[in-house]
Amino acid sequence: MRDRFLAPTVGSLLLWGGMVGIALGAAALGTSSTETLVTQMLINAIVVIGLQVFIGNTGILSFGHPAFGAYAGYVVALLTMPMSRKLLQIPDAPLGLAEVETSTVAATVLAVGLTLIVGVIVGLALVRSGATSGAVAATMITLAFLFVTHEIALNWTDLTDGGGGLGFIPRLEGRLPIIVTLLASILAARWFAESKTGRLAHATREDDVAAASVGINRIRPQMVALLLSVGIIAIGAVLRVRALGSMTPSFFYFDYTLVTLAMLIVGGRLSVTGSMLGVVAITAGTEITRVISGDDVTVPGLEWLLRPNLSDLFLGGAMLGFMLLRPKGLLEDRELDHWLRRWLPRREEQVAPPPEVANPATGDSTLRTVDLGVVFNGFRALADVSIEVEQGEIVGLIGPNGAGKTTLINAVSGLVADHEGTVVLGGEDVTDLAPDELARAGIGRTFQNLRLFRGLSVAENVAVAHMASAAQGRQVPDIDALLAAAGLWELRDRKASALDYGNQRRLELARAAAAGPDFLLLDEPTSGMGETESAEMVDFVRATAASIGAGVLVIDHDLHFIVSICDRVYVLDHGELIAAGPPHVVRQDAAVKSAYLGED
C-alpha cells in the first residue's frame, strides 16, 4: 500500500510545484491584470481537478458540475456579506439570512456541506438513470441541473438579487489559501485514483458489463467520485467568489462550464497531470488570442480573424479539434508519477510469482437451471431448459448458431433479467439477483466477444476482480499466481488493449478466476484461435478451474475442444435441450448429428 501511493504523492508535489512556479513566475513578470489572471488560473485548476475526479474516473461526461459551485458561492456570499448591505439588497431573504453574518471559515464549511447534500440528490438521480461511461441520460441530467440552478439564481430575487448578484463579499488576502487548496486537491485526486474505490471506478468506466461480471457494483465508486469532486469544486467556488468579491448567476453557468471542460479535454480527462496541462494551455491560449485581437494589434489581411471574439473561437476550436483528433487529450491517461515509478522502488516487482495457485474452494455446491425460458419480442430463444453443473466438473454446452447457448449463460449470469424459470446456486434461488450480486455469490464468466478493461494494465484487470470479491469475504486466489499460470507475468504492466488475441483470452479467464467463483461460465473461449492455441486453452481452462475448485459451463463450436475437456455435454437446438450425457455418447446421438453436424 505504501509503495503504491509513494509515486503519486511525490508526483503530486512536483506537479503542484510546477503549477505554482508557473503562476508566480507569470505574476512576477506581468502587470496587475496578469495578477488577476494568475489567481483565476489557480482557482480554475482546482475546479478542473474536481471535474477530473468525476469525469476522468467514471467516464460520465458532466456539463453540470460548475452548478455545484453556484450553490457554494451563494452560501458563502449570503453568510459573509455585511448585514447592512443585505438589508439594502435582499431585505426579504428567507430564513432571516438578511440578518445573519458569519466568519468566512464557518461560511465555507456550511457552503461545502450544503453543496455535498445537493450532490447526494443529483447522485441519486444519476444512479436511477443507470449512469455509465457514454450514457446520454446521465449527461442530460447534469445539463438540466445546470440550467435549473441558473434559473433559480436568476429568478429567486429575494435570495440572490437576480442578475445583479451579491457584492461586498470579504476578499481573499493573498494566494496562500488557493495554493494550499490546490495541493490538497491534487493529492486527493491522485490518491483517489490509486485507491481501491478509484480502481473499481476505472473498471466500470472501461466496461460496466464486464465490471458487473466480476462483482463490481458501479454505484458506490461513482457516488464516492461524485461527492469528492463536488467537495473540491465547492471549495474552488468559494475561493473564486472571494477572489472576485461578488457572486452572480453567470459566474458558474454555461460559459464557465465550457472553459473548464475545454481545459480538461485538451489536457486529458483521464489524468490529473493532463488536466493541469490543459489549464495552463487554455489560459495561455485564451489570453494570447485576447491580446492579438485587441485594438493595438493590426495585421493586414487578417482583420476578419482578429476580432474581439477570437478567444471564444480559440476555445471552441480547441474543444472541437481535440474531441475529433485526440479525444483523450494531450497526455491521455499518463501521470507525472508514471515516469517516477521507473526510478522509485516497487516492492511487488522484487517478489517472484508463486509457482502455482492455491485452491481456495470450500464446500460442495451445484448450479442448476429449472425450466429456464427466454422470449425476445415474441421470439422464444430458450424453452424450459434445465441443466446442472457440479462444483469441480466441466460441462459443455453446444449447438448450432442461434440455438440459445449465449442466451442461457446471459440469463444465468443476470444479463437477461426478464426470463422464466429458476436459477439455483448451492441450493439457494438466485434468479432475481443482479449481475454483480451473482458474481459475488459465486458465478464468474467470460464473454463471446472479449470484454476487457482495455485502458487498464493486465495486472489491474485481474486486481479489480480480486478486490471486488475479497471485499465480500470470498476466498480468492493470489493475483501473481494467476498471472504466472496464464503466462502473463512478464506482460503484467502492459495495457490489456496491447495484448495479442490469445493473451487477451487468457487474461479474461484469469480475471474471472480472480474473483474466486464457485462456477465459471465460459462463452467460446477458443473463438478465433488456431489448433495450437486451442490445445493450450484446454490445458489452461482445466488448470484454472482445478486451481480454484470451480465448476465450469463452457460453450464452444470446436467439438475437439469440448470432447477433450468436458465431463458431460448438453446440446441445444432452437432454444430446446435435445441431448445430454458424456461427450462420446452425445456425439452419436441422432438428433445431435442432425441439428449440430448436419447429418441424417
mmCIF file of N, CA and C in Angstrom, residues 412-494:
data_model
loop_
_atom_site.group_PDB
_atom_site.id
_atom_site.type_symbol
_atom_site.label_atom_id
_atom_site.label_comp_id
_atom_site.label_asym_id
_atom_site.label_seq_id
_atom_site.Cartn_x
_atom_site.Cartn_y
_atom_site.Cartn_z
ATOM 1 N N VAL A 412 -28.314 -16.915 -16.842
ATOM 2 C CA VAL A 412 -27.762 -17.418 -15.583
ATOM 3 C C VAL A 412 -26.931 -16.359 -14.879
ATOM 4 N N SER A 413 -26.204 -15.549 -15.653
ATOM 5 C CA SER A 413 -25.328 -14.539 -15.056
ATOM 6 C C SER A 413 -26.016 -13.197 -14.830
ATOM 7 N N GLY A 414 -27.325 -13.107 -15.126
ATOM 8 C CA GLY A 414 -28.100 -11.919 -14.793
ATOM 9 C C GLY A 414 -28.188 -10.869 -15.862
ATOM 10 N N LEU A 415 -27.552 -11.076 -17.028
ATOM 11 C CA LEU A 415 -27.618 -10.070 -18.088
ATOM 12 C C LEU A 415 -28.972 -10.080 -18.794
ATOM 13 N N VAL A 416 -29.653 -11.202 -18.750
ATOM 14 C CA VAL A 416 -31.036 -11.269 -19.229
ATOM 15 C C VAL A 416 -31.907 -11.466 -17.996
ATOM 16 N N ALA A 417 -32.446 -10.366 -17.511
ATOM 17 C CA ALA A 417 -33.197 -10.421 -16.255
ATOM 18 C C ALA A 417 -34.626 -10.913 -16.445
ATOM 19 N N ASP A 418 -35.192 -10.637 -17.618
ATOM 20 C CA ASP A 418 -36.601 -10.972 -17.861
ATOM 21 C C ASP A 418 -36.681 -12.371 -18.470
ATOM 22 N N HIS A 419 -36.752 -13.377 -17.606
ATOM 23 C CA HIS A 419 -36.838 -14.740 -18.106
ATOM 24 C C HIS A 419 -37.736 -15.575 -17.197
ATOM 25 N N GLU A 420 -38.163 -16.702 -17.724
ATOM 26 C CA GLU A 420 -38.973 -17.646 -16.964
ATOM 27 C C GLU A 420 -38.059 -18.652 -16.280
ATOM 28 N N GLY A 421 -38.609 -19.371 -15.341
ATOM 29 C CA GLY A 421 -37.852 -20.430 -14.689
ATOM 30 C C GLY A 421 -36.999 -19.922 -13.547
ATOM 31 N N THR A 422 -36.112 -20.794 -13.084
ATOM 32 C CA THR A 422 -35.363 -20.532 -11.851
ATOM 33 C C THR A 422 -33.888 -20.852 -12.048
ATOM 34 N N VAL A 423 -33.052 -20.060 -11.394
ATOM 35 C CA VAL A 423 -31.617 -20.347 -11.314
ATOM 36 C C VAL A 423 -31.289 -20.622 -9.858
ATOM 37 N N VAL A 424 -30.675 -21.754 -9.586
ATOM 38 C CA VAL A 424 -30.375 -22.167 -8.214
ATOM 39 C C VAL A 424 -28.863 -22.336 -8.067
ATOM 40 N N LEU A 425 -28.302 -21.711 -7.064
ATOM 41 C CA LEU A 425 -26.868 -21.798 -6.796
ATOM 42 C C LEU A 425 -26.667 -22.298 -5.367
ATOM 43 N N GLY A 426 -26.079 -23.488 -5.245
ATOM 44 C CA GLY A 426 -25.829 -24.037 -3.914
ATOM 45 C C GLY A 426 -27.087 -24.199 -3.084
ATOM 46 N N GLY A 427 -28.196 -24.531 -3.725
ATOM 47 C CA GLY A 427 -29.456 -24.740 -3.022
ATOM 48 C C GLY A 427 -30.268 -23.482 -2.787
ATOM 49 N N GLU A 428 -29.750 -22.291 -3.190
ATOM 50 C CA GLU A 428 -30.468 -21.033 -2.997
ATOM 51 C C GLU A 428 -30.941 -20.473 -4.328
ATOM 52 N N ASP A 429 -32.152 -19.931 -4.324
ATOM 53 C CA ASP A 429 -32.723 -19.320 -5.517
ATOM 54 C C ASP A 429 -32.050 -17.958 -5.749
ATOM 55 N N VAL A 430 -31.332 -17.826 -6.860
ATOM 56 C CA VAL A 430 -30.634 -16.567 -7.168
ATOM 57 C C VAL A 430 -31.185 -15.939 -8.446
ATOM 58 N N THR A 431 -32.403 -16.335 -8.807
ATOM 59 C CA THR A 431 -32.989 -15.918 -10.079
ATOM 60 C C THR A 431 -33.054 -14.399 -10.227
ATOM 61 N N ASP A 432 -33.379 -13.706 -9.166
ATOM 62 C CA ASP A 432 -33.638 -12.269 -9.276
ATOM 63 C C ASP A 432 -32.435 -11.388 -8.917
ATOM 64 N N LEU A 433 -31.266 -11.984 -8.723
ATOM 65 C CA LEU A 433 -30.102 -11.184 -8.369
ATOM 66 C C LEU A 433 -29.544 -10.459 -9.593
ATOM 67 N N ALA A 434 -28.965 -9.276 -9.353
ATOM 68 C CA ALA A 434 -28.318 -8.505 -10.409
ATOM 69 C C ALA A 434 -26.987 -9.157 -10.782
ATOM 70 N N PRO A 435 -26.421 -8.823 -11.953
ATOM 71 C CA PRO A 435 -25.159 -9.454 -12.369
ATOM 72 C C PRO A 435 -24.033 -9.328 -11.353
ATOM 73 N N ASP A 436 -23.859 -8.157 -10.749
ATOM 74 C CA ASP A 436 -22.775 -8.012 -9.766
ATOM 75 C C ASP A 436 -23.049 -8.837 -8.512
ATOM 76 N N GLU A 437 -24.323 -8.974 -8.143
ATOM 77 C CA GLU A 437 -24.671 -9.793 -6.978
ATOM 78 C C GLU A 437 -24.426 -11.270 -7.258
ATOM 79 N N LEU A 438 -24.739 -11.705 -8.475
ATOM 80 C CA LEU A 438 -24.481 -13.097 -8.856
ATOM 81 C C LEU A 438 -22.984 -13.387 -8.871
ATOM 82 N N ALA A 439 -22.216 -12.408 -9.332
ATOM 83 C CA ALA A 439 -20.762 -12.594 -9.351
ATOM 84 C C ALA A 439 -20.222 -12.743 -7.937
ATOM 85 N N ARG A 440 -20.717 -11.917 -7.032
ATOM 86 C CA ARG A 440 -20.253 -12.009 -5.644
ATOM 87 C C ARG A 440 -20.772 -13.277 -4.969
ATOM 88 N N ALA A 441 -21.898 -13.821 -5.473
ATOM 89 C CA ALA A 441 -22.436 -15.068 -4.919
ATOM 90 C C ALA A 441 -21.649 -16.286 -5.375
ATOM 91 N N GLY A 442 -20.863 -16.121 -6.477
ATOM 92 C CA GLY A 442 -20.022 -17.237 -6.895
ATOM 93 C C GLY A 442 -20.125 -17.631 -8.351
ATOM 94 N N ILE A 443 -20.706 -16.771 -9.211
ATOM 95 C CA ILE A 443 -20.805 -17.071 -10.639
ATOM 96 C C ILE A 443 -19.916 -16.091 -11.413
ATOM 97 N N GLY A 444 -18.863 -16.615 -12.018
ATOM 98 C CA GLY A 444 -17.993 -15.812 -12.857
ATOM 99 C C GLY A 444 -18.191 -16.179 -14.313
ATOM 100 N N ARG A 445 -17.759 -15.281 -15.206
ATOM 101 C CA ARG A 445 -17.978 -15.588 -16.613
ATOM 102 C C ARG A 445 -16.981 -14.867 -17.513
ATOM 103 N N THR A 446 -16.850 -15.377 -18.741
ATOM 104 C CA THR A 446 -16.179 -14.668 -19.820
ATOM 105 C C THR A 446 -17.213 -14.434 -20.918
ATOM 106 N N PHE A 447 -16.813 -13.726 -21.968
ATOM 107 C CA PHE A 447 -17.771 -13.312 -22.990
ATOM 108 C C PHE A 447 -17.350 -13.800 -24.373
ATOM 109 N N GLN A 448 -18.357 -14.007 -25.214
ATOM 110 C CA GLN A 448 -18.095 -14.425 -26.590
ATOM 111 C C GLN A 448 -17.255 -13.383 -27.312
ATOM 112 N N ASN A 449 -17.647 -12.125 -27.180
ATOM 113 C CA ASN A 449 -16.851 -11.012 -27.671
ATOM 114 C C ASN A 449 -16.087 -10.441 -26.487
ATOM 115 N N LEU A 450 -14.777 -10.433 -26.574
ATOM 116 C CA LEU A 450 -13.929 -10.041 -25.453
ATOM 117 C C LEU A 450 -14.393 -8.751 -24.792
ATOM 118 N N ARG A 451 -14.472 -8.779 -23.463
ATOM 119 C CA ARG A 451 -14.822 -7.578 -22.707
ATOM 120 C C ARG A 451 -13.767 -7.393 -21.616
ATOM 121 N N LEU A 452 -12.670 -6.768 -21.988
ATOM 122 C CA LEU A 452 -11.611 -6.470 -21.041
ATOM 123 C C LEU A 452 -11.673 -5.002 -20.643
ATOM 124 N N PHE A 453 -11.003 -4.656 -19.555
ATOM 125 C CA PHE A 453 -10.822 -3.258 -19.199
ATOM 126 C C PHE A 453 -9.610 -2.776 -19.992
ATOM 127 N N ARG A 454 -9.867 -2.363 -21.219
ATOM 128 C CA ARG A 454 -8.803 -2.180 -22.204
ATOM 129 C C ARG A 454 -7.815 -1.091 -21.814
ATOM 130 N N GLY A 455 -8.274 -0.076 -21.098
ATOM 131 C CA GLY A 455 -7.392 1.014 -20.705
ATOM 132 C C GLY A 455 -6.592 0.725 -19.452
ATOM 133 N N LEU A 456 -6.853 -0.406 -18.798
ATOM 134 C CA LEU A 456 -6.126 -0.784 -17.593
ATOM 135 C C LEU A 456 -5.038 -1.797 -17.944
ATOM 136 N N SER A 457 -4.064 -1.911 -17.073
ATOM 137 C CA SER A 457 -2.991 -2.866 -17.308
ATOM 138 C C SER A 457 -3.495 -4.293 -17.082
ATOM 139 N N VAL A 458 -2.687 -5.244 -17.514
ATOM 140 C CA VAL A 458 -3.012 -6.655 -17.306
ATOM 141 C C VAL A 458 -3.212 -6.940 -15.819
ATOM 142 N N ALA A 459 -2.268 -6.462 -15.004
ATOM 143 C CA ALA A 459 -2.367 -6.703 -13.561
ATOM 144 C C ALA A 459 -3.595 -6.041 -12.964
ATOM 145 N N GLU A 460 -3.935 -4.846 -13.428
ATOM 146 C CA GLU A 460 -5.096 -4.140 -12.892
ATOM 147 C C GLU A 460 -6.395 -4.834 -13.272
ATOM 148 N N ASN A 461 -6.464 -5.429 -14.465
ATOM 149 C CA ASN A 461 -7.649 -6.185 -14.858
ATOM 150 C C ASN A 461 -7.940 -7.288 -13.859
ATOM 151 N N VAL A 462 -6.898 -8.000 -13.450
ATOM 152 C CA VAL A 462 -7.074 -9.095 -12.503
ATOM 153 C C VAL A 462 -7.299 -8.565 -11.092
ATOM 154 N N ALA A 463 -6.599 -7.470 -10.753
ATOM 155 C CA ALA A 463 -6.664 -6.941 -9.382
ATOM 156 C C ALA A 463 -8.057 -6.443 -9.017
ATOM 157 N N VAL A 464 -8.753 -5.777 -9.952
ATOM 158 C CA VAL A 464 -10.064 -5.233 -9.596
ATOM 159 C C VAL A 464 -11.068 -6.342 -9.323
ATOM 160 N N ALA A 465 -10.971 -7.451 -10.065
ATOM 161 C CA ALA A 465 -11.849 -8.597 -9.796
ATOM 162 C C ALA A 465 -11.526 -9.194 -8.437
ATOM 163 N N HIS A 466 -10.255 -9.273 -8.143
ATOM 164 C CA HIS A 466 -9.787 -9.793 -6.854
ATOM 165 C C HIS A 466 -10.315 -8.935 -5.712
ATOM 166 N N MET A 467 -10.207 -7.602 -5.860
ATOM 167 C CA MET A 467 -10.644 -6.682 -4.799
ATOM 168 C C MET A 467 -12.153 -6.747 -4.585
ATOM 169 N N ALA A 468 -12.909 -6.805 -5.672
ATOM 170 C CA ALA A 468 -14.367 -6.787 -5.555
ATOM 171 C C ALA A 468 -14.887 -7.973 -4.768
ATOM 172 N N SER A 469 -14.297 -9.145 -4.988
ATOM 173 C CA SER A 469 -14.776 -10.337 -4.284
ATOM 174 C C SER A 469 -14.167 -10.472 -2.899
ATOM 175 N N ALA A 470 -12.896 -10.070 -2.739
ATOM 176 C CA ALA A 470 -12.264 -10.147 -1.426
ATOM 177 C C ALA A 470 -12.999 -9.280 -0.423
ATOM 178 N N ALA A 471 -13.544 -8.145 -0.907
ATOM 179 C CA ALA A 471 -14.284 -7.247 -0.019
ATOM 180 C C ALA A 471 -15.554 -7.894 0.506
ATOM 181 N N GLN A 472 -16.063 -8.910 -0.205
ATOM 182 C CA GLN A 472 -17.282 -9.605 0.221
ATOM 183 C C GLN A 472 -16.976 -10.809 1.094
ATOM 184 N N GLY A 473 -15.700 -11.002 1.416
ATOM 185 C CA GLY A 473 -15.321 -12.110 2.281
ATOM 186 C C GLY A 473 -15.091 -13.417 1.555
ATOM 187 N N ARG A 474 -15.131 -13.406 0.210
ATOM 188 C CA ARG A 474 -14.860 -14.626 -0.544
ATOM 189 C C ARG A 474 -13.369 -14.925 -0.506
ATOM 190 N N GLN A 475 -13.038 -16.208 -0.454
ATOM 191 C CA GLN A 475 -11.650 -16.621 -0.502
ATOM 192 C C GLN A 475 -11.206 -16.563 -1.955
ATOM 193 N N VAL A 476 -10.187 -15.762 -2.248
ATOM 194 C CA VAL A 476 -9.788 -15.526 -3.632
ATOM 195 C C VAL A 476 -8.341 -15.952 -3.837
ATOM 196 N N PRO A 477 -7.993 -16.363 -5.064
ATOM 197 C CA PRO A 477 -6.636 -16.820 -5.347
ATOM 198 C C PRO A 477 -5.637 -15.665 -5.402
ATOM 199 N N ASP A 478 -4.378 -15.984 -5.400
ATOM 200 C CA ASP A 478 -3.320 -14.985 -5.456
ATOM 201 C C ASP A 478 -3.214 -14.401 -6.866
ATOM 202 N N ILE A 479 -3.130 -13.077 -6.968
ATOM 203 C CA ILE A 479 -3.085 -12.404 -8.265
ATOM 204 C C ILE A 479 -1.834 -12.811 -9.044
ATOM 205 N N ASP A 480 -0.690 -12.743 -8.391
ATOM 206 C CA ASP A 480 0.559 -13.060 -9.073
ATOM 207 C C ASP A 480 0.551 -14.488 -9.597
ATOM 208 N N ALA A 481 -0.017 -15.395 -8.815
ATOM 209 C CA ALA A 481 -0.082 -16.791 -9.235
ATOM 210 C C ALA A 481 -0.945 -16.952 -10.477
ATOM 211 N N LEU A 482 -2.069 -16.253 -10.515
ATOM 212 C CA LEU A 482 -2.936 -16.322 -11.693
ATOM 213 C C LEU A 482 -2.233 -15.791 -12.937
ATOM 214 N N LEU A 483 -1.546 -14.655 -12.774
ATOM 215 C CA LEU A 483 -0.840 -14.077 -13.921
ATOM 216 C C LEU A 483 0.255 -15.018 -14.406
ATOM 217 N N ALA A 484 0.961 -15.633 -13.471
ATOM 218 C CA ALA A 484 2.011 -16.570 -13.850
ATOM 219 C C ALA A 484 1.433 -17.785 -14.558
ATOM 220 N N ALA A 485 0.327 -18.322 -14.018
ATOM 221 C CA ALA A 485 -0.298 -19.502 -14.625
ATOM 222 C C ALA A 485 -0.822 -19.199 -16.020
ATOM 223 N N ALA A 486 -1.251 -17.947 -16.249
ATOM 224 C CA ALA A 486 -1.773 -17.556 -17.557
ATOM 225 C C ALA A 486 -0.666 -17.172 -18.536
ATOM 226 N N GLY A 487 0.585 -17.180 -18.068
ATOM 227 C CA GLY A 487 1.690 -16.766 -18.921
ATOM 228 C C GLY A 487 1.736 -15.277 -19.143
ATOM 229 N N LEU A 488 1.166 -14.507 -18.187
ATOM 230 C CA LEU A 488 1.047 -13.060 -18.352
ATOM 231 C C LEU A 488 1.911 -12.273 -17.363
ATOM 232 N N TRP A 489 2.730 -12.989 -16.579
ATOM 233 C CA TRP A 489 3.502 -12.290 -15.548
ATOM 234 C C TRP A 489 4.418 -11.230 -16.149
ATOM 235 N N GLU A 490 5.098 -11.571 -17.233
ATOM 236 C CA GLU A 490 6.021 -10.623 -17.857
ATOM 237 C C GLU A 490 5.281 -9.483 -18.559
ATOM 238 N N LEU A 491 3.998 -9.666 -18.802
ATOM 239 C CA LEU A 491 3.203 -8.655 -19.510
ATOM 240 C C LEU A 491 2.306 -7.870 -18.560
ATOM 241 N N ARG A 492 2.504 -8.024 -17.258
ATOM 242 C CA ARG A 492 1.532 -7.510 -16.287
ATOM 243 C C ARG A 492 1.370 -5.986 -16.324
ATOM 244 N N ASP A 493 2.398 -5.256 -16.768
ATOM 245 C CA ASP A 493 2.307 -3.796 -16.785
ATOM 246 C C ASP A 493 1.815 -3.244 -18.117
ATOM 247 N N ARG A 494 1.601 -4.117 -19.094
ATOM 248 C CA ARG A 494 1.062 -3.658 -20.379
ATOM 249 C C ARG A 494 -0.440 -3.425 -20.275
#
